[in-house]
Each structure stands twice: as structure tokens, then as C-alpha cells.
């Protein structure tokens, strides 16, 4: 138990440091999205990762407003991200999960259709299987699909 508390304390300390910059990561994401080159997937993934860190910090600190702001910024660009860069399904599962827990059905349907329409290349890994499974539940309008997205939707 003591080991868990140590990790939780470390997570809270890291989250506090990230949230000190107020909404800088959110503003950086929005500004970077406008300037990222059409073919610069790596640059976009980097700013997306920063936004996910910011969202996680908001969740850890119980700051619902920051969590939702980051989530909404990410979902606001999810379909364009999909269309411009065609990221692999293992990346899209994050946006799909967020869309489901935020009850953004149109985005969830668009992402699930894209995931299911792709050919499976290579080995079927756990990440690929999870993305395909969740997309299948969404495509079948299964009402319990958000429950498979993780625990963050229960606390926010």
C-alpha cells in the first residue's frame, strides 16, 4: 500500500507542475494545430501527447474544467486528424474512448467506421484488438460501449 501512495504522490506532484502553466498546453495545442505542416504527423503527435498529459494532470488533480477543455480540444480536431493523417487504430482508440465517454456520438461513429474499414496488417496485437472491439461495439450501437473505455468517465 505504501508503494501505491508513493506513486500517487509523484503523479500529483507532476500534475501540479503541469497545471502551474495554467492553460498554456491547451493554447499551444490550438496554435500548433494551425501551423503544423500537412505531412507532419510526428509534430502533430507531439502536441497531441502534450495535450493528453495536460488532460491527465487535470484528471489527477480533480480539475474537471481543465480535463473537459483538453478533451474537447482533442475531440474538436479528431475527425480532421483522422482524415489528414490516417493514424493507426491503436492511436485512434484514445479519441474513440473520449468521444464515447463525452457522449459525442457523431465523432465516435466516424472514428469507429474508419477503424473497422481498414485492413488488419501484421500481427493482431492487444492494442489492435481493443480498437477493433470498441469500434465494433460502437458500430452496433451497443449502449454499454462507454463502460469499456476505462475508469476516468466514472470520476469526471
GROMACS .gro file of N, CA and C in nm:
model
  468
    1UNK      N    1   0.082  -0.119   0.000
    1UNK     CA    2   0.000   0.000   0.000
    1UNK      C    3   0.087   0.126   0.000
    2UNK      N    4   0.194   0.126   0.075
    2UNK     CA    5   0.280   0.242   0.081
    2UNK      C    6   0.339   0.274  -0.056
    3UNK      N    7   0.370   0.172  -0.133
    3UNK     CA    8   0.425   0.191  -0.266
    3UNK      C    9   0.323   0.261  -0.356
    4UNK      N   10   0.197   0.226  -0.345
    4UNK     CA   11   0.093   0.290  -0.424
    4UNK      C   12   0.082   0.438  -0.389
    5UNK      N   13   0.089   0.470  -0.260
    5UNK     CA   14   0.080   0.609  -0.218
    5UNK      C   15   0.197   0.690  -0.271
    6UNK      N   16   0.314   0.630  -0.275
    6UNK     CA   17   0.431   0.700  -0.327
    6UNK      C   18   0.408   0.736  -0.474
    7UNK      N   19   0.358   0.642  -0.551
    7UNK     CA   20   0.334   0.669  -0.693
    7UNK      C   21   0.222   0.770  -0.712
    8UNK      N   22   0.120   0.764  -0.629
    8UNK     CA   23   0.011   0.860  -0.638
    8UNK      C   24   0.062   1.000  -0.604
    9UNK      N   25   0.146   1.009  -0.501
    9UNK     CA   26   0.204   1.139  -0.465
    9UNK      C   27   0.290   1.194  -0.577
   10UNK      N   28   0.367   1.107  -0.641
   10UNK     CA   29   0.450   1.151  -0.754
   10UNK      C   30   0.363   1.199  -0.869
   11UNK      N   31   0.255   1.129  -0.895
   11UNK     CA   32   0.164   1.169  -1.002
   11UNK      C   33   0.100   1.304  -0.972
   12UNK      N   34   0.061   1.324  -0.846
   12UNK     CA   35   0.001   1.452  -0.808
   12UNK      C   36   0.101   1.567  -0.820
   13UNK      N   37   0.223   1.542  -0.777
   13UNK     CA   38   0.326   1.646  -0.787
   13UNK      C   39   0.353   1.683  -0.933
   14UNK      N   40   0.363   1.584  -1.017
   14UNK     CA   41   0.384   1.608  -1.160
   14UNK      C   42   0.265   1.683  -1.220
   15UNK      N   43   0.145   1.645  -1.180
   15UNK     CA   44   0.024   1.711  -1.230
   15UNK      C   45   0.019   1.857  -1.185
   16UNK      N   46   0.056   1.883  -1.060
   16UNK     CA   47   0.058   2.021  -1.010
   16UNK      C   48   0.153   2.107  -1.093
   17UNK      N   49   0.270   2.053  -1.123
   17UNK     CA   50   0.368   2.128  -1.203
   17UNK      C   51   0.313   2.158  -1.342
   18UNK      N   52   0.245   2.062  -1.400
   18UNK     CA   53   0.191   2.084  -1.534
   18UNK      C   54   0.080   2.188  -1.533
   19UNK      N   55   0.000   2.190  -1.429
   19UNK     CA   56  -0.113   2.282  -1.423
   19UNK      C   57  -0.072   2.422  -1.379
   20UNK      N   58   0.053   2.440  -1.335
   20UNK     CA   59   0.101   2.573  -1.297
   20UNK      C   60   0.097   2.667  -1.417
   21UNK      N   61   0.126   2.615  -1.534
   21UNK     CA   62   0.126   2.696  -1.655
   21UNK      C   63  -0.015   2.732  -1.702
   22UNK      N   64  -0.109   2.718  -1.615
   22UNK     CA   65  -0.250   2.746  -1.640
   22UNK      C   66  -0.296   2.672  -1.766
   23UNK      N   67  -0.328   2.742  -1.870
   23UNK     CA   68  -0.381   2.677  -1.990
   23UNK      C   69  -0.283   2.680  -2.106
   24UNK      N   70  -0.154   2.693  -2.076
   24UNK     CA   71  -0.053   2.700  -2.182
   24UNK      C   72  -0.056   2.579  -2.275
   25UNK      N   73  -0.063   2.455  -2.224
   25UNK     CA   74  -0.068   2.340  -2.317
   25UNK      C   75  -0.190   2.343  -2.410
   26UNK      N   76  -0.301   2.389  -2.359
   26UNK     CA   77  -0.422   2.396  -2.441
   26UNK      C   78  -0.406   2.501  -2.552
   27UNK      N   79  -0.352   2.617  -2.517
   27UNK     CA   80  -0.327   2.721  -2.616
   27UNK      C   81  -0.221   2.678  -2.717
   28UNK      N   82  -0.118   2.609  -2.668
   28UNK     CA   83  -0.012   2.559  -2.756
   28UNK      C   84  -0.068   2.459  -2.856
   29UNK      N   85  -0.157   2.371  -2.810
   29UNK     CA   86  -0.218   2.274  -2.900
   29UNK      C   87  -0.296   2.344  -3.010
   30UNK      N   88  -0.378   2.439  -2.972
   30UNK     CA   89  -0.460   2.509  -3.072
   30UNK      C   90  -0.373   2.587  -3.171
   31UNK      N   91  -0.269   2.653  -3.122
   31UNK     CA   92  -0.181   2.729  -3.211
   31UNK      C   93  -0.100   2.636  -3.300
   32UNK      N   94  -0.049   2.528  -3.243
   32UNK     CA   95   0.033   2.434  -3.320
   32UNK      C   96  -0.050   2.364  -3.426
   33UNK      N   97  -0.174   2.336  -3.396
   33UNK     CA   98  -0.261   2.269  -3.493
   33UNK      C   99  -0.274   2.355  -3.619
   34UNK      N  100  -0.279   2.485  -3.600
   34UNK     CA  101  -0.293   2.576  -3.714
   34UNK      C  102  -0.168   2.581  -3.800
   35UNK      N  103  -0.051   2.562  -3.738
   35UNK     CA  104   0.075   2.579  -3.811
   35UNK      C  105   0.141   2.449  -3.855
   36UNK      N  106   0.092   2.336  -3.807
   36UNK     CA  107   0.157   2.209  -3.840
   36UNK      C  108   0.144   2.182  -3.990
   37UNK      N  109   0.252   2.137  -4.047
   37UNK     CA  110   0.251   2.109  -4.192
   37UNK      C  111   0.157   1.993  -4.222
   38UNK      N  112   0.109   1.991  -4.343
   38UNK     CA  113   0.013   1.888  -4.385
   38UNK      C  114   0.067   1.747  -4.364
   39UNK      N  115   0.195   1.726  -4.387
   39UNK     CA  116   0.251   1.591  -4.376
   39UNK      C  117   0.326   1.566  -4.246
   40UNK      N  118   0.319   1.658  -4.153
   40UNK     CA  119   0.398   1.648  -4.030
   40UNK      C  120   0.323   1.572  -3.920
   41UNK      N  121   0.308   1.442  -3.938
   41UNK     CA  122   0.239   1.359  -3.839
   41UNK      C  123   0.314   1.357  -3.707
   42UNK      N  124   0.446   1.350  -3.711
   42UNK     CA  125   0.525   1.344  -3.588
   42UNK      C  126   0.505   1.471  -3.505
   43UNK      N  127   0.503   1.587  -3.571
   43UNK     CA  128   0.480   1.712  -3.499
   43UNK      C  129   0.343   1.716  -3.435
   44UNK      N  130   0.244   1.668  -3.507
   44UNK     CA  131   0.109   1.667  -3.454
   44UNK      C  132   0.095   1.568  -3.338
   45UNK      N  133   0.160   1.453  -3.350
   45UNK     CA  134   0.155   1.356  -3.240
   45UNK      C  135   0.223   1.411  -3.115
   46UNK      N  136   0.327   1.492  -3.133
   46UNK     CA  137   0.396   1.552  -3.018
   46UNK      C  138   0.305   1.649  -2.944
   47UNK      N  139   0.236   1.737  -3.017
   47UNK     CA  140   0.148   1.831  -2.948
   47UNK      C  141   0.024   1.761  -2.894
   48UNK      N  142  -0.018   1.654  -2.960
   48UNK     CA  143  -0.130   1.573  -2.909
   48UNK      C  144  -0.091   1.509  -2.777
   49UNK      N  145   0.032   1.460  -2.770
   49UNK     CA  146   0.082   1.397  -2.647
   49UNK      C  147   0.087   1.498  -2.532
   50UNK      N  148   0.129   1.621  -2.560
   50UNK     CA  149   0.130   1.724  -2.457
   50UNK      C  150  -0.011   1.752  -2.406
   51UNK      N  151  -0.106   1.756  -2.497
   51UNK     CA  152  -0.243   1.781  -2.457
   51UNK      C  153  -0.298   1.665  -2.374
   52UNK      N  154  -0.262   1.542  -2.409
   52UNK     CA  155  -0.305   1.427  -2.329
   52UNK      C  156  -0.244   1.431  -2.190
   53UNK      N  157  -0.119   1.475  -2.179
   53UNK     CA  158  -0.056   1.492  -2.047
   53UNK      C  159  -0.130   1.596  -1.964
   54UNK      N  160  -0.167   1.705  -2.028
   54UNK     CA  161  -0.241   1.812  -1.961
   54UNK      C  162  -0.377   1.761  -1.914
   55UNK      N  163  -0.443   1.684  -2.000
   55UNK     CA  164  -0.572   1.627  -1.965
   55UNK      C  165  -0.558   1.531  -1.847
   56UNK      N  166  -0.454   1.449  -1.848
   56UNK     CA  167  -0.429   1.356  -1.737
   56UNK      C  168  -0.402   1.433  -1.608
   57UNK      N  169  -0.327   1.543  -1.617
   57UNK     CA  170  -0.299   1.623  -1.498
   57UNK      C  171  -0.428   1.680  -1.441
   58UNK      N  172  -0.515   1.727  -1.527
   58UNK     CA  173  -0.645   1.777  -1.481
   58UNK      C  174  -0.726   1.670  -1.412
   59UNK      N  175  -0.721   1.550  -1.466
   59UNK     CA  176  -0.793   1.438  -1.405
   59UNK      C  177  -0.735   1.401  -1.269
   60UNK      N  178  -0.602   1.392  -1.262
   60UNK     CA  179  -0.536   1.355  -1.136
   60UNK      C  180  -0.568   1.456  -1.027
   61UNK      N  181  -0.570   1.583  -1.063
   61UNK     CA  182  -0.594   1.689  -0.965
   61UNK      C  183  -0.743   1.715  -0.942
   62UNK      N  184  -0.828   1.643  -1.013
   62UNK     CA  185  -0.972   1.661  -0.996
   62UNK      C  186  -1.024   1.791  -1.057
   63UNK      N  187  -0.950   1.847  -1.150
   63UNK     CA  188  -0.988   1.972  -1.216
   63UNK      C  189  -1.071   1.939  -1.341
   64UNK      N  190  -1.200   1.925  -1.321
   64UNK     CA  191  -1.290   1.884  -1.428
   64UNK      C  192  -1.290   1.982  -1.545
   65UNK      N  193  -1.281   2.110  -1.515
   65UNK     CA  194  -1.283   2.210  -1.622
   65UNK      C  195  -1.165   2.194  -1.717
   66UNK      N  196  -1.046   2.176  -1.663
   66UNK     CA  197  -0.928   2.159  -1.748
   66UNK      C  198  -0.933   2.026  -1.823
   67UNK      N  199  -0.978   1.921  -1.754
   67UNK     CA  200  -0.991   1.792  -1.820
   67UNK      C  201  -1.085   1.803  -1.940
   68UNK      N  202  -1.201   1.863  -1.918
   68UNK     CA  203  -1.301   1.874  -2.025
   68UNK      C  204  -1.254   1.968  -2.136
   69UNK      N  205  -1.183   2.074  -2.102
   69UNK     CA  206  -1.130   2.165  -2.205
   69UNK      C  207  -1.032   2.093  -2.295
   70UNK      N  208  -0.942   2.016  -2.236
   70UNK     CA  209  -0.844   1.941  -2.314
   70UNK      C  210  -0.913   1.834  -2.398
   71UNK      N  211  -1.007   1.764  -2.337
   71UNK     CA  212  -1.082   1.661  -2.410
   71UNK      C  213  -1.156   1.721  -2.529
   72UNK      N  214  -1.221   1.833  -2.507
   72UNK     CA  215  -1.298   1.896  -2.615
   72UNK      C  216  -1.207   1.947  -2.727
   73UNK      N  217  -1.088   1.998  -2.690
   73UNK     CA  218  -0.993   2.042  -2.792
   73UNK      C  219  -0.948   1.924  -2.877
   74UNK      N  220  -0.920   1.813  -2.811
   74UNK     CA  221  -0.876   1.694  -2.883
   74UNK      C  222  -0.988   1.641  -2.973
   75UNK      N  223  -1.109   1.635  -2.920
   75UNK     CA  224  -1.221   1.585  -3.000
   75UNK      C  225  -1.259   1.682  -3.112
   76UNK      N  226  -1.236   1.810  -3.090
   76UNK     CA  227  -1.265   1.909  -3.193
   76UNK      C  228  -1.182   1.891  -3.319
   77UNK      N  229  -1.068   1.825  -3.305
   77UNK     CA  230  -0.979   1.803  -3.419
   77UNK      C  231  -0.971   1.655  -3.458
   78UNK      N  232  -1.047   1.570  -3.393
   78UNK     CA  233  -1.033   1.425  -3.413
   78UNK      C  234  -1.062   1.381  -3.556
   79UNK      N  235  -1.167   1.432  -3.615
   79UNK     CA  236  -1.204   1.389  -3.749
   79UNK      C  237  -1.104   1.441  -3.852
   80UNK      N  238  -1.059   1.565  -3.835
   80UNK     CA  239  -0.958   1.620  -3.926
   80UNK      C  240  -0.827   1.544  -3.911
   81UNK      N  241  -0.791   1.512  -3.787
   81UNK     CA  242  -0.672   1.432  -3.758
   81UNK      C  243  -0.681   1.298  -3.832
   82UNK      N  244  -0.796   1.236  -3.825
   82UNK     CA  245  -0.819   1.109  -3.893
   82UNK      C  246  -0.805   1.124  -4.045
   83UNK      N  247  -0.869   1.224  -4.100
   83UNK     CA  248  -0.870   1.240  -4.246
   83UNK      C  249  -0.735   1.283  -4.302
   84UNK      N  250  -0.665   1.371  -4.232
   84UNK     CA  251  -0.537   1.422  -4.283
   84UNK      C  252  -0.423   1.324  -4.268
   85UNK      N  253  -0.419   1.250  -4.158
   85UNK     CA  254  -0.301   1.171  -4.127
   85UNK      C  255  -0.323   1.020  -4.127
   86UNK      N  256  -0.447   0.975  -4.126
   86UNK     CA  257  -0.475   0.831  -4.125
   86UNK      C  258  -0.392   0.757  -4.019
   87UNK      N  259  -0.398   0.800  -3.892
   87UNK     CA  260  -0.319   0.732  -3.789
   87UNK      C  261  -0.366   0.589  -3.768
   88UNK      N  262  -0.280   0.509  -3.711
   88UNK     CA  263  -0.314   0.369  -3.689
   88UNK      C  264  -0.425   0.358  -3.584
   89UNK      N  265  -0.494   0.247  -3.586
   89UNK     CA  266  -0.608   0.226  -3.496
   89UNK      C  267  -0.570   0.237  -3.349
   90UNK      N  268  -0.448   0.196  -3.316
   90UNK     CA  269  -0.405   0.200  -3.177
   90UNK      C  270  -0.398   0.343  -3.125
   91UNK      N  271  -0.379   0.439  -3.213
   91UNK     CA  272  -0.380   0.580  -3.173
   91UNK      C  273  -0.524   0.631  -3.166
   92UNK      N  274  -0.605   0.591  -3.261
   92UNK     CA  275  -0.744   0.640  -3.266
   92UNK      C  276  -0.830   0.591  -3.151
   93UNK      N  277  -0.789   0.485  -3.083
   93UNK     CA  278  -0.871   0.434  -2.972
   93UNK      C  279  -0.883   0.538  -2.860
   94UNK      N  280  -0.785   0.625  -2.846
   94UNK     CA  281  -0.792   0.730  -2.744
   94UNK      C  282  -0.906   0.826  -2.776
   95UNK      N  283  -0.907   0.877  -2.899
   95UNK     CA  284  -1.014   0.968  -2.939
   95UNK      C  285  -1.151   0.899  -2.936
   96UNK      N  286  -1.155   0.773  -2.977
   96UNK     CA  287  -1.281   0.699  -2.975
   96UNK      C  288  -1.333   0.684  -2.832
   97UNK      N  289  -1.246   0.651  -2.740
   97UNK     CA  290  -1.287   0.637  -2.599
   97UNK      C  291  -1.336   0.770  -2.543
   98UNK      N  292  -1.263   0.877  -2.572
   98UNK     CA  293  -1.304   1.009  -2.523
   98UNK      C  294  -1.437   1.051  -2.584
   99UNK      N  295  -1.457   1.024  -2.711
   99UNK     CA  296  -1.584   1.059  -2.776
   99UNK      C  297  -1.701   0.984  -2.712
  100UNK      N  298  -1.680   0.858  -2.680
  100UNK     CA  299  -1.787   0.780  -2.617
  100UNK      C  300  -1.820   0.830  -2.478
  101UNK      N  301  -1.718   0.855  -2.397
  101UNK     CA  302  -1.745   0.899  -2.260
  101UNK      C  303  -1.799   1.041  -2.255
  102UNK      N  304  -1.770   1.121  -2.359
  102UNK     CA  305  -1.823   1.257  -2.366
  102UNK      C  306  -1.958   1.261  -2.437
  103UNK      N  307  -2.007   1.144  -2.477
  103UNK     CA  308  -2.135   1.132  -2.547
  103UNK      C  309  -2.137   1.213  -2.677
  104UNK      N  310  -2.026   1.207  -2.750
  104UNK     CA  311  -2.013   1.273  -2.881
  104UNK      C  312  -2.028   1.164  -2.986
  105UNK      N  313  -2.152   1.124  -3.010
  105UNK     CA  314  -2.182   1.007  -3.092
  105UNK      C  315  -2.138   1.020  -3.238
  106UNK      N  316  -2.151   1.138  -3.296
  106UNK     CA  317  -2.112   1.154  -3.436
  106UNK      C  318  -1.962   1.130  -3.454
  107UNK      N  319  -1.882   1.184  -3.364
  107UNK     CA  320  -1.738   1.162  -3.371
  107UNK      C  321  -1.707   1.015  -3.347
  108UNK      N  322  -1.773   0.954  -3.249
  108UNK     CA  323  -1.750   0.812  -3.220
  108UNK      C  324  -1.785   0.725  -3.340
  109UNK      N  325  -1.896   0.754  -3.405
  109UNK     CA  326  -1.936   0.677  -3.523
  109UNK      C  327  -1.835   0.693  -3.637
  110UNK      N  328  -1.790   0.816  -3.659
  110UNK     CA  329  -1.693   0.842  -3.766
  110UNK      C  330  -1.564   0.766  -3.741
  111UNK      N  331  -1.514   0.772  -3.618
  111UNK     CA  332  -1.390   0.703  -3.584
  111UNK      C  333  -1.406   0.551  -3.592
  112UNK      N  334  -1.518   0.500  -3.542
  112UNK     CA  335  -1.537   0.354  -3.545
  112UNK      C  336  -1.550   0.303  -3.688
  113UNK      N  337  -1.617   0.379  -3.774
  113UNK     CA  338  -1.627   0.339  -3.915
  113UNK      C  339  -1.490   0.334  -3.980
  114UNK      N  340  -1.406   0.433  -3.950
  114UNK     CA  341  -1.270   0.435  -4.006
  114UNK      C  342  -1.187   0.318  -3.955
  115UNK      N  343  -1.198   0.288  -3.827
  115UNK     CA  344  -1.121   0.177  -3.769
  115UNK      C  345  -1.163   0.045  -3.832
  116UNK      N  346  -1.293   0.024  -3.845
  116UNK     CA  347  -1.343  -0.103  -3.898
  116UNK      C  348  -1.320  -0.119  -4.048
  117UNK      N  349  -1.303  -0.010  -4.119
  117UNK     CA  350  -1.286  -0.019  -4.265
  117UNK      C  351  -1.143  -0.050  -4.307
  118UNK      N  352  -1.052  -0.048  -4.216
  118UNK     CA  353  -0.911  -0.070  -4.250
  118UNK      C  354  -0.877  -0.218  -4.250
  119UNK      N  355  -0.782  -0.251  -4.337
  119UNK     CA  356  -0.729  -0.387  -4.338
  119UNK      C  357  -0.637  -0.406  -4.218
  120UNK      N  358  -0.645  -0.523  -4.158
  120UNK     CA  359  -0.555  -0.554  -4.046
  120UNK      C  360  -0.424  -0.601  -4.106
  121UNK      N  361  -0.318  -0.526  -4.078
  121UNK     CA  362  -0.186  -0.561  -4.131
  121UNK      C  363  -0.100  -0.609  -4.016
  122UNK      N  364  -0.023  -0.712  -4.043
  122UNK     CA  365   0.068  -0.762  -3.940
  122UNK      C  366  -0.003  -0.844  -3.834
  123UNK      N  367   0.060  -0.853  -3.722
  123UNK     CA  368   0.010  -0.932  -3.610
  123UNK      C  369  -0.104  -0.859  -3.539
  124UNK      N  370  -0.203  -0.934  -3.497
  124UNK     CA  371  -0.313  -0.876  -3.421
  124UNK      C  372  -0.269  -0.863  -3.276
  125UNK      N  373  -0.230  -0.743  -3.237
  125UNK     CA  374  -0.184  -0.718  -3.101
  125UNK      C  375  -0.302  -0.682  -3.012
  126UNK      N  376  -0.276  -0.672  -2.883
  126UNK     CA  377  -0.380  -0.636  -2.788
  126UNK      C  378  -0.437  -0.498  -2.821
  127UNK      N  379  -0.351  -0.402  -2.854
  127UNK     CA  380  -0.397  -0.268  -2.889
  127UNK      C  381  -0.488  -0.268  -3.011
  128UNK      N  382  -0.449  -0.342  -3.113
  128UNK     CA  383  -0.532  -0.351  -3.234
  128UNK      C  384  -0.666  -0.416  -3.202
  129UNK      N  385  -0.661  -0.522  -3.122
  129UNK     CA  386  -0.783  -0.594  -3.085
  129UNK      C  387  -0.877  -0.503  -3.006
  130UNK      N  388  -0.822  -0.426  -2.911
  130UNK     CA  389  -0.906  -0.335  -2.833
  130UNK      C  390  -0.972  -0.230  -2.921
  131UNK      N  391  -0.895  -0.174  -3.015
  131UNK     CA  392  -0.952  -0.073  -3.104
  131UNK      C  393  -1.063  -0.132  -3.190
  132UNK      N  394  -1.039  -0.251  -3.244
  132UNK     CA  395  -1.141  -0.316  -3.327
  132UNK      C  396  -1.264  -0.354  -3.245
  133UNK      N  397  -1.244  -0.403  -3.124
  133UNK     CA  398  -1.357  -0.443  -3.039
  133UNK      C  399  -1.444  -0.324  -3.002
  134UNK      N  400  -1.380  -0.216  -2.959
  134UNK     CA  401  -1.455  -0.097  -2.921
  134UNK      C  402  -1.528  -0.038  -3.042
  135UNK      N  403  -1.461  -0.033  -3.155
  135UNK     CA  404  -1.523   0.018  -3.278
  135UNK      C  405  -1.643  -0.068  -3.318
  136UNK      N  406  -1.633  -0.199  -3.299
  136UNK     CA  407  -1.745  -0.289  -3.331
  136UNK      C  408  -1.864  -0.262  -3.241
  137UNK      N  409  -1.839  -0.239  -3.112
  137UNK     CA  410  -1.948  -0.208  -3.019
  137UNK      C  411  -2.018  -0.078  -3.059
  138UNK      N  412  -1.940   0.021  -3.098
  138UNK     CA  413  -1.997   0.149  -3.139
  138UNK      C  414  -2.079   0.132  -3.266
  139UNK      N  415  -2.026   0.057  -3.361
  139UNK     CA  416  -2.097   0.040  -3.489
  139UNK      C  417  -2.229  -0.034  -3.471
  140UNK      N  418  -2.239  -0.114  -3.367
  140UNK     CA  419  -2.362  -0.188  -3.340
  140UNK      C  420  -2.453  -0.114  -3.242
  141UNK      N  421  -2.418   0.011  -3.210
  141UNK     CA  422  -2.495   0.094  -3.116
  141UNK      C  423  -2.514   0.026  -2.981
  142UNK      N  424  -2.413  -0.046  -2.936
  142UNK     CA  425  -2.421  -0.113  -2.806
  142UNK      C  426  -2.419  -0.008  -2.696
  143UNK      N  427  -2.523  -0.001  -2.611
  143UNK     CA  428  -2.531   0.105  -2.511
  143UNK      C  429  -2.424   0.097  -2.402
  144UNK      N  430  -2.365  -0.018  -2.382
  144UNK     CA  431  -2.264  -0.032  -2.278
  144UNK      C  432  -2.123  -0.001  -2.324
  145UNK      N  433  -2.106   0.044  -2.448
  145UNK     CA  434  -1.971   0.070  -2.502
  145UNK      C  435  -1.889   0.166  -2.416
  146UNK      N  436  -1.946   0.276  -2.364
  146UNK     CA  437  -1.864   0.366  -2.282
  146UNK      C  438  -1.804   0.300  -2.158
  147UNK      N  439  -1.866   0.195  -2.108
  147UNK     CA  440  -1.813   0.126  -1.990
  147UNK      C  441  -1.681   0.056  -2.019
  148UNK      N  442  -1.653   0.030  -2.145
  148UNK     CA  443  -1.529  -0.037  -2.182
  148UNK      C  444  -1.415   0.061  -2.207
  149UNK      N  445  -1.440   0.189  -2.188
  149UNK     CA  446  -1.340   0.292  -2.221
  149UNK      C  447  -1.244   0.322  -2.108
  150UNK      N  448  -1.264   0.269  -1.993
  150UNK     CA  449  -1.173   0.297  -1.882
  150UNK      C  450  -1.246   0.362  -1.767
  151UNK      N  451  -1.172   0.386  -1.661
  151UNK     CA  452  -1.232   0.436  -1.538
  151UNK      C  453  -1.248   0.586  -1.529
  152UNK      N  454  -1.185   0.664  -1.618
  152UNK     CA  455  -1.190   0.809  -1.599
  152UNK      C  456  -1.329   0.866  -1.616
  153UNK      N  457  -1.417   0.799  -1.690
  153UNK     CA  458  -1.551   0.854  -1.709
  153UNK      C  459  -1.636   0.843  -1.583
  154UNK      N  460  -1.599   0.757  -1.491
  154UNK     CA  461  -1.677   0.744  -1.368
  154UNK      C  462  -1.645   0.855  -1.268
  155UNK      N  463  -1.527   0.912  -1.278
  155UNK     CA  464  -1.489   1.012  -1.179
  155UNK      C  465  -1.502   1.155  -1.230
  156UNK      N  466  -1.530   1.173  -1.357
  156UNK     CA  467  -1.540   1.310  -1.411
  156UNK      C  468  -1.683   1.339  -1.450
   0.00000   0.00000   0.00000
